[in-house]
């Protein structure tokens, strides 16, 4: 078996030993947790809400479904899912406890308390039995996972036959000019906003670098298929700034 402690991966534009990445990612999200929701609105001028709503439109939650929302952070996806489904259950799982603590303090968390659980855990080793969930979501989380293919394999394992995977993640724009304009904004504006609002330029520098390191739409689609998902497809959001990938466990 390969010795994984010797392998390296990327943490933004840095190369780090694989064994260090999760701790560094936890450091970033622990540091931004209490400003995470407001920073999302400011950085994306509210567009992340439209993308998350588009995720729900495609997912079309149904009453009684069981959702596992991995890297669920402060609960945005689970709240939307439960509202749309009308009834059901959601587990928000995240590596970083302070993100879950923030989520639990939100008004929606109190009103949906009977239908929600908050669990600390790792996307690459989910603490659940095989064939447990109807729906698995991961929103702006998978690019932070050390080995994304392992997270997708785990998603497949814990979904019931007939279950649905939906991934929302930053992606790649279709041409160089648009990508350059977007890079100009993200590399110059976002870390400065991070400094101004959260007094933390480094965490936001990591966030924009991690976006550039994530595979493009077609490459990621291949990874979804490799995990075993059928009828795998993607849709671009805002021309490819973000993308939704969907797949089914048949
Ligand atoms: C950008 S936030 C996304 C939060 C939320 N899903 C949203 O869309 O607003 C990324 C989250 O991924 C979590 N995360 C990173 N690596 C993870 C892993 N291996 N397993 C579970 N969660 C992870 C972080 O702790 C963080 O809360």
Short mmCIF file of C-alpha atoms and ligand atoms in Angstrom, two decimals:
data_model
loop_
_atom_site.label_atom_id
_atom_site.label_comp_id
_atom_site.label_asym_id
_atom_site.label_seq_id
_atom_site.Cartn_x
_atom_site.Cartn_y
_atom_site.Cartn_z
CA UNK A 1 0.00 0.00 0.00
CA UNK A 2 1.25 3.50 -0.82
CA UNK A 3 2.49 5.49 2.16
CA UNK A 4 0.09 8.45 2.08
CA UNK A 5 2.15 10.48 4.56
CA UNK A 6 4.80 10.80 1.81
CA UNK A 7 2.35 12.01 -0.85
CA UNK A 8 1.84 15.70 -1.45
CA UNK A 9 -1.17 17.75 -2.47
CA UNK A 10 -2.05 21.39 -2.96
CA UNK A 11 -3.22 23.83 -0.33
CA UNK A 12 -4.13 26.74 -2.56
CA UNK A 13 -0.96 27.29 -4.61
CA UNK A 14 1.26 25.69 -1.96
CA UNK A 15 2.40 22.07 -2.13
CA UNK A 16 1.97 20.37 1.24
CA UNK A 17 2.17 16.78 2.56
CA UNK A 18 -1.28 15.17 2.24
CA UNK A 19 -1.36 14.55 5.98
CA UNK A 20 -1.22 18.31 6.65
CA UNK A 21 -3.99 19.54 4.38
CA UNK A 22 -7.06 18.79 6.53
CA UNK A 23 -5.52 20.58 9.52
CA UNK A 24 -4.73 23.64 7.39
CA UNK A 25 -8.26 23.65 5.92
CA UNK A 26 -9.70 23.40 9.43
CA UNK A 27 -7.51 26.36 10.42
CA UNK A 28 -8.94 28.46 7.57
CA UNK A 29 -12.58 27.68 8.35
CA UNK A 30 -12.16 27.99 12.12
CA UNK A 31 -10.71 31.43 11.49
CA UNK A 32 -13.49 32.61 9.15
CA UNK A 33 -16.45 30.83 10.83
CA UNK A 34 -18.00 33.82 12.60
CA UNK A 35 -17.77 35.99 9.47
CA UNK A 36 -18.48 33.21 6.95
CA UNK A 37 -22.11 34.04 6.13
CA UNK A 38 -21.63 37.78 5.76
CA UNK A 39 -18.45 37.30 3.71
CA UNK A 40 -20.31 34.99 1.31
CA UNK A 41 -22.90 37.68 0.66
CA UNK A 42 -20.32 40.44 0.25
CA UNK A 43 -17.83 38.52 -1.93
CA UNK A 44 -20.42 37.14 -4.30
CA UNK A 45 -22.77 40.16 -4.08
CA UNK A 46 -25.44 37.70 -2.98
CA UNK A 47 -25.04 35.44 -6.02
CA UNK A 48 -24.18 32.38 -3.91
CA UNK A 49 -27.84 32.42 -2.84
CA UNK A 50 -28.99 32.20 -6.47
CA UNK A 51 -26.58 29.29 -7.10
CA UNK A 52 -27.81 27.45 -4.00
CA UNK A 53 -31.41 28.00 -5.11
CA UNK A 54 -30.49 26.66 -8.57
CA UNK A 55 -29.10 23.58 -6.83
CA UNK A 56 -32.46 23.06 -5.12
CA UNK A 57 -34.34 23.61 -8.40
CA UNK A 58 -32.41 20.78 -10.04
CA UNK A 59 -32.52 18.58 -6.94
CA UNK A 60 -36.28 19.05 -6.43
CA UNK A 61 -36.40 17.81 -2.78
CA UNK A 62 -39.36 15.58 -1.93
CA UNK A 63 -41.22 15.13 1.38
CA UNK A 64 -39.67 12.59 3.72
CA UNK A 65 -36.24 12.43 2.06
CA UNK A 66 -33.07 11.93 4.12
CA UNK A 67 -30.28 14.34 3.19
CA UNK A 68 -26.60 14.15 4.03
CA UNK A 69 -25.09 17.60 3.48
CA UNK A 70 -21.32 17.13 3.58
CA UNK A 71 -19.03 20.10 4.27
CA UNK A 72 -22.34 21.68 5.19
CA UNK A 73 -20.77 24.49 7.22
CA UNK A 74 -23.37 26.88 8.57
CA UNK A 75 -26.30 24.96 7.08
CA UNK A 76 -27.35 26.91 3.96
CA UNK A 77 -28.06 23.81 1.88
CA UNK A 78 -29.82 21.81 4.59
CA UNK A 79 -32.09 24.75 5.47
CA UNK A 80 -33.07 25.20 1.83
CA UNK A 81 -33.57 21.46 1.36
CA UNK A 82 -35.88 21.07 4.36
CA UNK A 83 -37.91 24.16 3.38
CA UNK A 84 -38.46 22.81 -0.12
CA UNK A 85 -39.11 19.21 0.94
CA UNK A 86 -41.68 20.26 3.54
CA UNK A 87 -40.75 17.26 5.66
CA UNK A 88 -37.69 15.04 5.95
CA UNK A 89 -34.37 14.97 7.76
CA UNK A 90 -30.96 16.54 7.15
CA UNK A 91 -27.54 15.89 8.61
CA UNK A 92 -25.04 18.72 8.29
CA UNK A 93 -21.59 17.12 8.45
CA UNK A 94 -18.42 19.22 8.58
CA UNK A 95 -14.76 18.86 9.50
CA UNK A 96 -14.70 22.23 11.30
CA UNK A 97 -16.77 22.41 14.48
CA UNK A 98 -16.85 26.24 14.69
CA UNK A 99 -18.69 26.32 11.33
CA UNK A 100 -21.37 23.99 12.75
CA UNK A 101 -21.55 26.07 15.94
CA UNK A 102 -22.29 29.17 13.81
CA UNK A 103 -24.93 27.26 11.86
CA UNK A 104 -26.70 26.09 15.00
CA UNK A 105 -27.07 29.70 16.12
CA UNK A 106 -29.00 30.69 13.00
CA UNK A 107 -32.74 31.28 13.28
CA UNK A 108 -33.53 28.49 10.78
CA UNK A 109 -31.63 25.97 12.92
CA UNK A 110 -33.98 26.59 15.85
CA UNK A 111 -37.13 26.41 13.73
CA UNK A 112 -35.99 23.17 12.06
CA UNK A 113 -34.30 21.61 15.10
CA UNK A 114 -36.41 18.43 15.02
CA UNK A 115 -35.35 17.68 11.45
CA UNK A 116 -31.66 18.52 11.73
CA UNK A 117 -28.50 16.96 13.13
CA UNK A 118 -25.02 18.50 13.16
CA UNK A 119 -22.10 16.09 12.98
CA UNK A 120 -18.34 16.65 12.99
CA UNK A 121 -16.73 14.36 10.42
CA UNK A 122 -14.59 13.93 7.34
CA UNK A 123 -16.01 13.62 3.80
CA UNK A 124 -13.40 10.92 3.07
CA UNK A 125 -14.50 8.63 5.93
CA UNK A 126 -18.20 9.15 6.61
CA UNK A 127 -19.46 7.76 9.93
CA UNK A 128 -22.56 6.17 8.34
CA UNK A 129 -23.66 2.74 7.13
CA UNK A 130 -23.89 1.89 3.44
CA UNK A 131 -27.19 2.73 1.67
CA UNK A 132 -28.46 5.23 4.25
CA UNK A 133 -29.41 8.50 2.46
CA UNK A 134 -31.74 9.55 -0.37
CA UNK A 135 -29.67 12.62 -1.22
CA UNK A 136 -26.02 13.64 -0.76
CA UNK A 137 -25.02 17.27 -1.27
CA UNK A 138 -21.69 19.02 -1.04
CA UNK A 139 -21.62 22.76 -1.72
CA UNK A 140 -18.34 24.67 -2.06
CA UNK A 141 -16.77 21.91 0.02
CA UNK A 142 -15.20 19.30 -2.24
CA UNK A 143 -12.33 21.50 -3.46
CA UNK A 144 -11.13 21.63 0.14
CA UNK A 145 -11.06 17.85 0.58
CA UNK A 146 -7.59 16.27 0.40
CA UNK A 147 -8.65 13.45 -1.96
CA UNK A 148 -11.92 14.44 -3.68
CA UNK A 149 -12.24 11.08 -5.43
CA UNK A 150 -12.43 9.38 -2.01
CA UNK A 151 -15.20 11.78 -0.98
CA UNK A 152 -17.17 10.87 -4.13
CA UNK A 153 -16.63 7.15 -3.46
CA UNK A 154 -17.95 7.67 0.07
CA UNK A 155 -20.97 9.56 -1.30
CA UNK A 156 -21.76 6.56 -3.49
CA UNK A 157 -21.38 4.15 -0.57
CA UNK A 158 -23.75 5.96 1.83
CA UNK A 159 -26.46 6.71 -0.75
CA UNK A 160 -29.34 4.27 -1.12
CA UNK A 161 -29.86 2.68 -4.54
CA UNK A 162 -31.91 5.33 -6.38
CA UNK A 163 -30.15 8.06 -4.36
CA UNK A 164 -28.91 11.31 -5.84
CA UNK A 165 -25.57 13.14 -5.64
CA UNK A 166 -25.42 16.90 -6.20
CA UNK A 167 -22.19 18.91 -6.06
CA UNK A 168 -22.01 22.70 -6.19
CA UNK A 169 -18.49 24.02 -6.69
CA UNK A 170 -16.55 26.83 -8.31
CA UNK A 171 -15.47 25.86 -11.79
CA UNK A 172 -13.79 27.22 -14.92
CA UNK A 173 -14.95 29.91 -17.34
CA UNK A 174 -15.13 28.94 -21.03
CA UNK A 175 -12.49 31.29 -22.41
CA UNK A 176 -9.18 32.85 -21.35
CA UNK A 177 -10.35 36.44 -21.50
CA UNK A 178 -13.27 35.86 -19.15
CA UNK A 179 -11.09 33.74 -16.87
CA UNK A 180 -8.49 36.57 -16.71
CA UNK A 181 -11.14 39.17 -15.84
CA UNK A 182 -12.50 36.88 -13.13
CA UNK A 183 -8.99 36.17 -11.78
CA UNK A 184 -8.33 39.90 -11.59
CA UNK A 185 -11.38 40.31 -9.38
CA UNK A 186 -10.82 37.24 -7.26
CA UNK A 187 -7.08 37.65 -6.63
CA UNK A 188 -7.16 41.42 -6.05
CA UNK A 189 -10.51 42.11 -4.45
CA UNK A 190 -11.41 39.05 -2.36
CA UNK A 191 -8.30 38.85 -0.10
CA UNK A 192 -8.63 42.62 0.49
CA UNK A 193 -12.28 42.22 1.46
CA UNK A 194 -11.22 39.35 3.72
CA UNK A 195 -8.76 41.67 5.41
CA UNK A 196 -11.29 44.47 5.75
CA UNK A 197 -14.28 42.48 6.98
CA UNK A 198 -12.79 39.43 8.67
CA UNK A 199 -9.25 40.79 9.34
CA UNK A 200 -7.98 37.66 7.59
CA UNK A 201 -6.46 38.13 4.12
CA UNK A 202 -4.60 34.77 4.21
CA UNK A 203 -7.74 32.62 4.52
CA UNK A 204 -9.35 34.39 1.57
CA UNK A 205 -6.12 34.10 -0.43
CA UNK A 206 -6.38 30.32 0.13
CA UNK A 207 -10.03 30.33 -0.94
CA UNK A 208 -9.32 31.99 -4.30
CA UNK A 209 -6.25 29.85 -4.93
CA UNK A 210 -8.18 26.67 -4.16
CA UNK A 211 -10.78 27.69 -6.75
CA UNK A 212 -8.09 27.86 -9.45
CA UNK A 213 -6.70 24.44 -8.49
CA UNK A 214 -10.04 22.64 -8.76
CA UNK A 215 -10.61 20.48 -11.89
CA UNK A 216 -12.72 21.83 -14.75
CA UNK A 217 -16.30 20.67 -15.43
CA UNK A 218 -15.44 17.73 -17.72
CA UNK A 219 -12.61 16.42 -15.53
CA UNK A 220 -14.82 16.52 -12.46
CA UNK A 221 -17.64 14.82 -14.39
CA UNK A 222 -15.20 11.97 -15.07
CA UNK A 223 -14.52 11.69 -11.33
CA UNK A 224 -18.26 11.50 -10.58
CA UNK A 225 -18.57 8.65 -13.10
CA UNK A 226 -15.48 6.90 -11.70
CA UNK A 227 -17.19 6.80 -8.28
CA UNK A 228 -19.96 4.75 -9.93
CA UNK A 229 -22.65 7.38 -10.53
CA UNK A 230 -24.93 6.97 -13.54
CA UNK A 231 -26.66 9.57 -15.67
CA UNK A 232 -23.96 12.00 -14.52
CA UNK A 233 -24.34 15.52 -15.90
CA UNK A 234 -23.39 19.09 -15.13
CA UNK A 235 -24.85 22.56 -15.55
CA UNK A 236 -22.85 25.77 -15.57
CA UNK A 237 -23.91 28.63 -13.31
CA UNK A 238 -22.99 32.22 -14.22
CA UNK A 239 -21.21 30.96 -17.37
CA UNK A 240 -19.04 28.50 -15.44
CA UNK A 241 -17.91 30.57 -12.46
CA UNK A 242 -19.63 27.75 -10.60
CA UNK A 243 -21.09 24.42 -11.74
CA UNK A 244 -23.56 21.84 -10.50
CA UNK A 245 -22.74 18.16 -11.01
CA UNK A 246 -25.47 15.56 -10.58
CA UNK A 247 -25.34 11.77 -10.54
CA UNK A 248 -27.50 8.82 -9.50
CA UNK A 249 -26.70 5.60 -7.66
CA UNK A 250 -28.73 3.12 -9.67
C1 LIG B 1 -16.75 27.09 1.77
S1 LIG B 1 -17.40 26.17 3.11
C2 LIG B 1 -18.97 25.66 2.47
C3 LIG B 1 -20.07 25.65 3.49
C4 LIG B 1 -21.47 25.42 2.94
N1 LIG B 1 -21.60 24.10 2.34
C5 LIG B 1 -21.87 26.48 1.94
O1 LIG B 1 -22.12 26.16 0.78
O2 LIG B 1 -21.97 27.64 2.34
C6 LIG B 1 -16.45 24.70 3.02
C7 LIG B 1 -16.64 23.78 4.20
O3 LIG B 1 -16.00 22.54 3.90
C8 LIG B 1 -15.56 21.99 5.11
N2 LIG B 1 -14.63 20.89 4.83
C9 LIG B 1 -13.40 20.99 4.27
N3 LIG B 1 -12.84 19.78 4.15
C10 LIG B 1 -13.73 18.88 4.63
C11 LIG B 1 -13.74 17.47 4.77
N4 LIG B 1 -12.70 16.72 4.39
N5 LIG B 1 -14.83 16.87 5.30
C12 LIG B 1 -15.89 17.60 5.71
N6 LIG B 1 -15.94 18.96 5.60
C13 LIG B 1 -14.88 19.59 5.07
C14 LIG B 1 -14.97 23.18 5.83
O4 LIG B 1 -14.81 22.95 7.20
C15 LIG B 1 -16.01 24.26 5.49
O5 LIG B 1 -17.00 24.37 6.49
#
